[in-house]
Amino acid sequence: MKIRNFNIGVESISRWQRADEVHLPLEGQLNPEFSGEVPLLDQMLRPPMLNERLPLLMTPDDLERRLLEPTVMAATKNALLDQLSKEAKFAGSAQGEIFDAAIADLKNDIKMDDDIRSALVALFRG
C-alpha cells in the first residue's frame, strides 16, 4: 500500500480534478436549526448549579414577552395600583394593613421607574 506525502507540490495541485474539491451541498439546509434546549448529554455531564436553577424555577414557562415592554409594564403597574386602592377601601383591619403595604411598595416601584426614566432622558440628552 502506497502512502501519500503530506506536502503536495504545485504539480499535484494542477492535476486535481473538479471531483477532488469539496463543495457544499446544492440542496437542503446548510445549518442546523437553533434550539434553546440544552442537549441531554450536556444536561447529564453538567447539571445546572443552584444559582442557575433558581431563576429557571422562578420564571414562568408561558411568559408573554410583550408584558416586559416598558410602556406595557408601567400601564400594568398603574392599573394594579388602582385596583389595589379600590380593594383596600373594603378590606378589614388586618387585610387593610397588607393592602397598604402592597400599595406603598407599588408606589415606591413606580417612583423608581420614573426616576430611572428621567435619568435615562438626561443621559441621552448629554
Backbone as a ProteinNet text record, in pm:
[ID]
protein_1_A
[PRIMARY]
MKIRNFNIGVESISRWQRADEVHLPLEGQLNPEFSGEVPLLDQMLRPPMLNERLPLLMTPDDLERRLLEPTVMAATKNALLDQLSKEAKFAGSAQGEIFDAAIADLKNDIKMDDDIRSALVALFRG
[TERTIARY]
83.7	0	88.4	57.3	137	79.9	166.6	126.1	161.8	65.4	89.2	161	237.4	306	206.1	238.7	151.8	170.2	291.3	312.9	292.6	197.7	162.5	221.1	294.8	357.6	260.8	307.3	225.2	179.9	264.1	225.7	111.9	106.5	-3.8	-133.6	-126.7	-247	-300.3	-212.9	-258.8	-325.4	-300.2	-362.2	-490.9	-531	-655.2	-772.9	-871.8	-992.6	-1100.2	-1203.6	-1314.1	-1377.8	-1381.1	-1439.9	-1357.5	-1231.8	-1146.8	-1179.3	-1241.4	-1272	-1395.3	-1396.4	-1508.8	-1602.9	-1729.1	-1827.1	-1940.9	-2008	-2127.3	-2240.1	-2334.1	-2445.4	-2527.2	-2577.7	-2656	-2796.4	-2850.5	-2985.9	-2983.6	-3093.2	-3106	-3061.6	-3080.3	-3048.4	-2901.5	-2835.6	-2692.7	-2661.6	-2734.6	-2705.1	-2821.2	-2790.4	-2899.3	-2975.2	-3102.8	-3182.4	-3137.4	-3143.1	-3107.1	-3222.4	-3189.6	-3289.9	-3244.1	-3333	-3296.9	-3275.5	-3309.3	-3295.5	-3151.3	-3109.8	-2976.3	-2981.1	-2886.1	-2887.5	-2880.1	-2935.6	-2945.7	-2808.7	-2709.7	-2576.1	-2516.1	-2535.7	-2485.7	-2555.6	-2685.1	-2757.2	-2702	-2664.6	-2613.1	-2470.5	-2387.5	-2247.7	-2228.3	-2313.2	-2300.9	-2438.2	-2484.7	-2615.5	-2607.1	-2717	-2712.7	-2687.1	-2609	-2579.6	-2699.4	-2695.9	-2809.4	-2842	-2738.8	-2764.4	-2818.8	-2805.7	-2866.4	-3006.6	-3029.1	-3159.2	-3267	-3230.5	-3330.4	-3403.6	-3333.5	-3409.2	-3496.3	-3450.5	-3531.8	-3659.6	-3650	-3767.7	-3865	-3812	-3896.1	-3958.5	-3908	-3960.7	-4073.8	-4189.5	-4299.3	-4267.9	-4325.6	-4299.9	-4365.9	-4481.6	-4557.3	-4555	-4436.8	-4420.9	-4443.9	-4532.9	-4558.1	-4459.1	-4377.2	-4268.8	-4320.3	-4440.3	-4493.6	-4514.5	-4537.1	-4558.2	-4433.2	-4316.3	-4192	-4154	-4232.2	-4205.6	-4233.1	-4150.3	-4164.6	-4301.7	-4360.9	-4490.9	-4600.9	-4595.2	-4695.5	-4676.6	-4551.1	-4523.1	-4570.9	-4547.4	-4591.8	-4744.4	-4811.4	-4957.6	-5012.5	-4947.5	-4990.7	-4974.6	-4861.9	-4839.9	-4943.1	-4974.4	-5073.6	-5212.9	-5248.2	-5378.4	-5384.7	-5275.3	-5271.2	-5282.9	-5218.4	-5228	-5371.7	-5440.4	-5580.9	-5668.4	-5646.4	-5726.4	-5700.7	-5574.4	-5543.1	-5603.4	-5601.9	-5660.3	-5810.9	-5878.4	-6022.8	-6050.8	-5970.3	-5991.4	-5957.9	-5863	-5823	-5934.8	-6025.2	-6135.9	-6231.8	-6247.5	-6344.6	-6281.4	-6151.3	-6082.1	-6094.1	-6081	-6082.3	-5949.5	-5931.8	-5811.2	-5684.9	-5689.2	-5569.4	-5537.4	-5641.4	-5619.3	-5583.6	-5635.7	-5606.2	-5458.8	-5397.3	-5253.4	-5172.8	-5216.3	-5147.1	-5163.3	-5287.1	-5310.4	-5228.5	-5222.5	-5145.2	-4996.9	-4943.4	-4802.1	-4777.9	-4871.3	-4856.7	-4865.7	-4958.2	-4972.9	-4847.7	-4793	-4670.7	-4554.4	-4540.6	-4433.5	-4452.1	-4574.3	-4601.2	-4577.6	-4617.8	-4591.2	-4441.1	-4367.3	-4221.8	-4160.9	-4211.4	-4162.2	-4190.9	-4310	-4345.3	-4258.1	-4230.8	-4144.9	-4003.1	-3950.7	-3816.6	-3811.5	-3917.6	-3923.8	-3919.8	-3994.4	-3993.9	-3855.9	-3789.2	-3654.4	-3556.8	-3566.4	-3478.3	-3507.2	-3634.5	-3672	-3618.1	-3631.7	-3582.8	-3429.3	-3362.4	-3215.8	-3169.6	-3241.1	-3205.6	-3225.9	-3333.5	-3356.9	-3243.6	-3203.6	-3094.1	-2962.7	-2941.8	-2819.7	-2815.4	-2928.4	-2930.8	-2921.9	-2968.4	-2956.5	-2812.6	-2735.1	-2592.8	-2561.8
-117.1	0	123.6	216	336.2	447.7	513.9	622.9	754.4	847.2	976.1	1069.8	1158.7	1259.9	1365.5	1426.6	1532.6	1663	1689.8	1814	1784.6	1851.3	1830.7	1947.4	1918.6	2023.2	2085.1	2187.8	2259.8	2167.5	2073.6	1984.4	1892.6	1853.1	1769.3	1847.3	1972.6	2055.1	2080.2	2101.5	2128.8	2006.8	1888.2	1768.2	1730.6	1809.8	1780	1794	1713.9	1719.5	1794.3	1833.5	1903.5	1815	1685.7	1594.1	1587.1	1626.7	1622.4	1734.6	1841.5	1954.4	1923.2	1979.7	1960.3	2079	2051.8	2157.1	2140.9	2251.2	2245.9	2180.8	2119.1	2058.5	2164.9	2130.2	2224.6	2241.1	2138.2	2144.4	2112.8	2148.2	2114.8	2228.1	2207.2	2308.1	2299.4	2415.7	2416.7	2409.5	2483.9	2482.2	2418.4	2356.2	2303.5	2418.7	2396.6	2500	2515.1	2640.6	2664	2622.9	2548.1	2507.7	2557.6	2620.4	2674.5	2568.4	2445.2	2338.4	2290.1	2255.4	2201.2	2052	2002.8	1859.8	1772	1652.9	1563	1526.9	1502.6	1467.8	1582.9	1706.6	1822.2	1835.7	1804	1809.1	1708.2	1590.6	1486.8	1516.5	1567.6	1592.2	1718.3	1817.2	1942.9	1989.2	1936.6	1980.5	2126.5	2200.5	2342	2358.3	2461.5	2490.7	2561.5	2580.6	2639.5	2779.2	2861.6	2998.3	3001	2892.8	2884.2	2824.1	2737.6	2671.3	2762.5	2847.8	2931.9	3024.9	3098.8	3182	3099.5	2980.8	2895.6	2850.9	2823.4	2780.8	2896.2	3019.7	3135	3195.4	3162	3217	3129.2	3186.9	3104.4	3052.5	2938.4	2876.8	2952.4	3009.5	3074.3	3226.4	3283	3426.9	3498.9	3596	3673.1	3789	3793	3891.1	4035	4054.7	4189.5	4254.3	4173.5	4228.1	4294	4259.5	4315.4	4448.1	4492.7	4623.7	4732.2	4836.9	4938.4	5004.6	5035.8	5103.8	5010.7	4885.5	4787.7	4761.1	4751.1	4727.2	4844.4	4966.3	5084.3	5089.5	5061.8	5062.7	4953.3	4838.4	4728.2	4766.5	4829.9	4871.6	4975	5070.5	5171.9	5111	5017.3	4950.6	4868	4803.4	4725.8	4816.7	4931.6	5027.1	5075.4	5105.1	5147.4	5036.6	4914.7	4801	4775	4781.5	4761.1	4872	4993.8	5105.1	5086.3	5037.2	5011.1	4898.8	4793.9	4679.7	4714.4	4806.3	4842.4	4914.5	4980.9	5052.5	4956.6	4838.5	4742.8	4635.6	4643.1	4539.9	4568.9	4463.1	4478.2	4533.2	4533.6	4595	4515.3	4381.7	4300.5	4300.1	4283.9	4285.5	4425.6	4526.1	4664.2	4697	4643.7	4665.7	4601.1	4483.2	4413.8	4492.6	4540	4620.6	4749.2	4813	4937.3	4913.3	4803.1	4770.4	4742.5	4670.5	4641.3	4768.3	4858.7	4985.2	5070.5	5074.6	5152.8	5097.7	4965.5	4904.4	4933.9	4925.2	4950	5097.1	5188.6	5330.5	5358.1	5293.9	5308.4	5255.8	5142.9	5084.7	5176.7	5233.8	5326.5	5451.3	5500.8	5618.1	5587.6	5467.9	5431.3	5419.4	5365.5	5358.9	5497.8	5591.7	5728.9	5792.7	5767.1	5820	5764.7	5634.7	5572.9	5630	5647.4	5702.5	5844.4	5926.9	6065.2	6068.8	5976.4	5971.4	5929.3	5836.6	5795	5908.5	5985.7	6100.3	6201.3	6227.8	6322.4	6268.3	6139.6	6079.1	6088.7	6063.3	6068.3	6212.3	6308.8	6448.7	6493.8	6434.3	6466.7	6561.5
0	0	0	-89.8	-103.3	-14.7	57.8	146.4	78.7	71.6	7.7	104	48.8	128.6	176.4	285.9	337.1	260.6	216.3	142	-6.8	-63.7	-204.4	-282.6	-384.1	-463.9	-562.2	-634.4	-730.6	-842.5	-886	-995	-954.3	-827.5	-782	-778	-737	-731	-871.8	-968.4	-1104.3	-1166.7	-1114.2	-1168.2	-1096.1	-1000.7	-929.9	-1025	-1004.2	-1083.8	-1005.2	-1076.6	-1010.3	-903.3	-924	-826.6	-698.5	-704	-584.4	-486.2	-533.8	-447.1	-361.8	-246.1	-155.1	-171.4	-199.4	-218.3	-118.6	-94.8	-11.8	-90.6	-25.4	-99.1	-170.9	-288	-368	-313	-249.6	-196.6	-48.1	15.6	157.4	246.5	372.5	472	509.5	515.9	543	692.7	774.4	917.8	993.1	1102.9	1184.4	1250.3	1277.2	1343.8	1487.8	1536.7	1676.4	1764.5	1865.1	1962	2097.7	2172	2302	2408.3	2377.2	2474.8	2482.5	2602.6	2622.6	2588.6	2507.8	2474.5	2599.3	2587.7	2702	2758.4	2672.2	2720.2	2800.2	2754.3	2828.5	2963.4	2967.4	3095	3193.7	3142.7	3233.1	3277	3187.1	3221.4	3303.9	3282.3	3355.4	3402.2	3513.6	3564.3	3610.3	3601.5	3640	3789.7	3822.6	3962.2	4024.2	4154	4225.7	4175	4151.2	4105.3	3963	3886.7	3754.3	3762.6	3860.4	3873.1	3929.5	4024.7	4091	3993.2	3904.9	3809.9	3715.3	3678.7	3590.7	3661.1	3791.5	3865.5	3890	3895.9	3924.7	3799.6	3681.3	3556.8	3506.2	3478.4	3426.6	3286.6	3252.3	3122.8	3008.5	3033.9	2927.1	2940.8	2957.3	2975	2842.6	2843.7	2722.8	2718.3	2614.9	2603.9	2597	2544.4	2531.8	2668.5	2770.9	2905.2	2962.4	2908.8	2960.5	2895.4	2796.1	2736.2	2839.7	2843.9	2949.6	2955.5	2840.7	2843.6	2895	2853.7	2900	3048.7	3092.5	3234.8	3320.1	3274.6	3350.4	3357.1	3245.9	3245.8	3337.4	3339.9	3427	3573.8	3606.3	3745.5	3789.1	3701.4	3736.1	3751.2	3664	3675.9	3803.7	3839.2	3963.2	4085	4079.6	4189.7	4206.7	4097	4104.8	4163.9	4118.1	4166.6	4315.4	4356.9	4498.9	4585.6	4535	4611.1	4628.8	4524.5	4535.2	4634.6	4630	4719.5	4863.9	4884.7	5021.2	5095.5	5022.8	5086.7	5156.1	5100.7	5154.1	5243.3	5263.1	5341.7	5490.5	5569.6	5715.3	5764.7	5896.7	5952.9	5919.9	5934.1	5907.8	5758	5677.2	5533.1	5484	5549.5	5512.4	5526.6	5632.5	5651.8	5540.1	5498.9	5389.3	5259.8	5234.6	5114.9	5118	5236.1	5247.1	5220	5271.4	5247.3	5098.6	5034.2	4891.4	4808.7	4847	4775.2	4791.7	4912.3	4935.7	4853.1	4849.7	4769.4	4621.1	4573.6	4432.4	4396.2	4485.1	4460.7	4457.8	4548.1	4550.8	4420.4	4371.3	4246.5	4128	4123.4	4015.1	4021	4142.8	4157.9	4110.7	4144.8	4098.4	3946	3885.4	3739	3678	3738.2	3688.7	3703.4	3816.3	3837.1	3733.6	3706.4	3606.5	3468.6	3435.4	3305.3	3289.7	3393.8	3383.6	3379.3	3449	3443.3	3303.1	3241.3	3104.8	3005.1	3023.5	2935.7	2951.2	3075	3098.9	3040.9	3049.1	2996.8	2844.5	2779.5	2635.1	2580.8	2659.8	2617.6	2622	2711.5	2718.8	2822.9
[MASK]
++++++++++++++++++++++++++++++++++++++++++++++++++++++++++++++++++++++++++++++++++++++++++++++++++++++++++++++++++++++++++++++

